[in-house]
């Protein structure tokens, strides 16, 4: 089944604009309970590094790293919105903030599983 979707993604103030391609649409959105994600509370979807392009505002993005400094968390330095991060688990993938995708309300996604970021990454079953 081919449900490739391409979205425009923006931070809140609009300084940062990205083009995000999701080869399978919004499938398997997740949250994470690691020390960083539990504070920011975003719901993310994954996509390959080649599927995200920064169209505008790269200079407005700031990088935040902690702990092993493997994951790269990007946020807009003007409005503070976390747009995406490069994963620690799989550095070939980005996790994109679903709330930044144009036309998508993350609260419409229903129950979203939480990854066990505290202990080890695993797919929660969401139940
Ligand atoms: Zn912004």
Coordinates of C-alpha atoms and ligand atoms in Angstrom, one line a residue:
X1 CA 0.0 0.0 0.0
X2 CA 1.5 3.3 -1.0
X3 CA 0.3 6.2 1.0
X4 CA 3.2 8.6 0.6
X5 CA 2.4 12.0 2.0
X6 CA 4.3 15.2 1.8
X7 CA 3.7 17.9 4.3
X8 CA 4.8 21.4 4.9
X9 CA 6.0 21.7 8.5
X10 CA 6.6 24.9 10.3
X11 CA 7.6 26.1 13.7
X12 CA 5.2 28.5 15.5
X13 CA 6.6 31.8 14.4
X14 CA 7.1 30.6 10.8
X15 CA 10.8 31.3 10.7
X16 CA 11.5 27.6 10.0
X17 CA 9.8 25.8 7.2
X18 CA 10.5 22.2 6.2
X19 CA 9.2 19.8 3.6
X20 CA 8.5 16.4 5.2
X21 CA 7.8 13.2 3.2
X22 CA 6.2 10.3 5.1
X23 CA 6.5 7.2 2.9
X24 CA 3.6 5.6 4.9
X25 CA 1.7 8.7 5.9
X26 CA 1.3 9.2 9.6
X27 CA 1.8 5.7 10.9
X28 CA 3.1 4.7 14.3
X29 CA 3.2 8.2 15.9
X30 CA 4.8 8.0 19.4
X31 CA 5.8 9.9 22.5
X32 CA 8.9 9.2 24.5
X33 CA 9.4 9.4 28.2
X34 CA 13.1 10.2 28.3
X35 CA 14.2 13.1 30.5
X36 CA 14.0 15.5 27.5
X37 CA 10.8 14.3 25.8
X38 CA 8.8 14.1 29.0
X39 CA 9.4 17.8 29.5
X40 CA 8.5 18.8 25.9
X41 CA 5.7 16.3 25.4
X42 CA 5.7 16.2 21.6
X43 CA 4.3 13.4 19.5
X44 CA 6.6 12.4 16.7
X45 CA 6.6 10.4 13.5
X46 CA 9.7 8.9 12.0
X47 CA 11.1 9.3 8.5
X48 CA 14.4 8.8 6.7
X49 CA 16.9 11.6 6.7
X50 CA 16.4 11.9 3.0
X51 CA 12.8 12.7 3.5
X52 CA 13.2 16.0 5.3
X53 CA 14.3 19.2 3.7
X54 CA 14.7 22.5 5.4
X55 CA 13.1 25.0 3.0
X56 CA 13.7 28.1 5.0
X57 CA 15.1 29.3 8.3
X58 CA 18.0 26.8 8.8
X59 CA 19.8 29.7 10.6
X60 CA 17.0 29.9 13.1
X61 CA 17.4 26.3 14.2
X62 CA 19.4 25.7 17.3
X63 CA 20.8 22.3 18.3
X64 CA 20.4 20.8 21.8
X65 CA 22.2 17.7 22.9
X66 CA 22.6 15.9 26.2
X67 CA 23.6 12.7 27.8
X68 CA 25.4 10.7 25.1
X69 CA 25.1 13.6 22.7
X70 CA 24.1 11.3 20.0
X71 CA 20.6 12.5 19.4
X72 CA 20.3 15.9 17.8
X73 CA 17.3 18.0 19.0
X74 CA 16.5 21.0 16.9
X75 CA 14.3 23.8 17.9
X76 CA 13.5 27.3 16.6
X77 CA 15.5 29.9 18.6
X78 CA 12.8 32.5 18.1
X79 CA 9.6 30.7 19.2
X80 CA 11.2 27.7 20.9
X81 CA 9.3 25.0 19.1
X82 CA 11.1 21.7 18.7
X83 CA 10.7 20.8 15.0
X84 CA 12.6 17.5 14.7
X85 CA 15.4 15.5 16.0
X86 CA 17.9 13.0 14.7
X87 CA 17.5 9.8 16.7
X88 CA 19.9 8.2 19.0
X89 CA 18.5 4.7 18.2
X90 CA 18.7 5.2 14.5
X91 CA 20.9 8.1 13.2
X92 CA 19.5 7.5 9.8
X93 CA 16.1 8.7 10.8
X94 CA 14.5 11.9 11.9
X95 CA 11.7 12.2 14.4
X96 CA 9.4 14.9 13.2
X97 CA 7.1 16.9 15.6
X98 CA 3.6 16.0 14.4
X99 CA 2.3 19.3 15.7
X100 CA 4.5 21.1 13.2
X101 CA 2.8 19.4 10.2
X102 CA 0.4 21.6 8.4
X103 CA -3.2 20.5 8.6
X104 CA -2.5 17.9 11.3
X105 CA -3.8 18.1 14.8
X106 CA -1.9 15.6 16.9
X107 CA -4.8 15.4 19.4
X108 CA -6.8 13.8 16.6
X109 CA -4.5 10.8 16.4
X110 CA -6.2 9.1 19.3
X111 CA -4.2 7.1 21.8
X112 CA -0.4 7.4 21.1
X113 CA 2.0 4.9 22.6
X114 CA 4.9 6.0 24.7
X115 CA 8.4 4.7 24.0
X116 CA 10.3 3.6 27.1
X117 CA 13.0 6.2 26.7
X118 CA 14.0 5.9 30.3
X119 CA 15.1 2.4 30.1
X120 CA 15.4 1.1 26.6
X121 CA 13.6 2.1 23.4
X122 CA 10.8 -0.3 22.5
X123 CA 7.5 0.0 20.8
X124 CA 4.8 0.5 23.4
X125 CA 1.5 -1.2 22.4
X126 CA -0.4 1.9 23.5
X127 CA -2.9 -0.1 25.5
Ligands
LIG1 ZN1 9.9 29.8 15.2

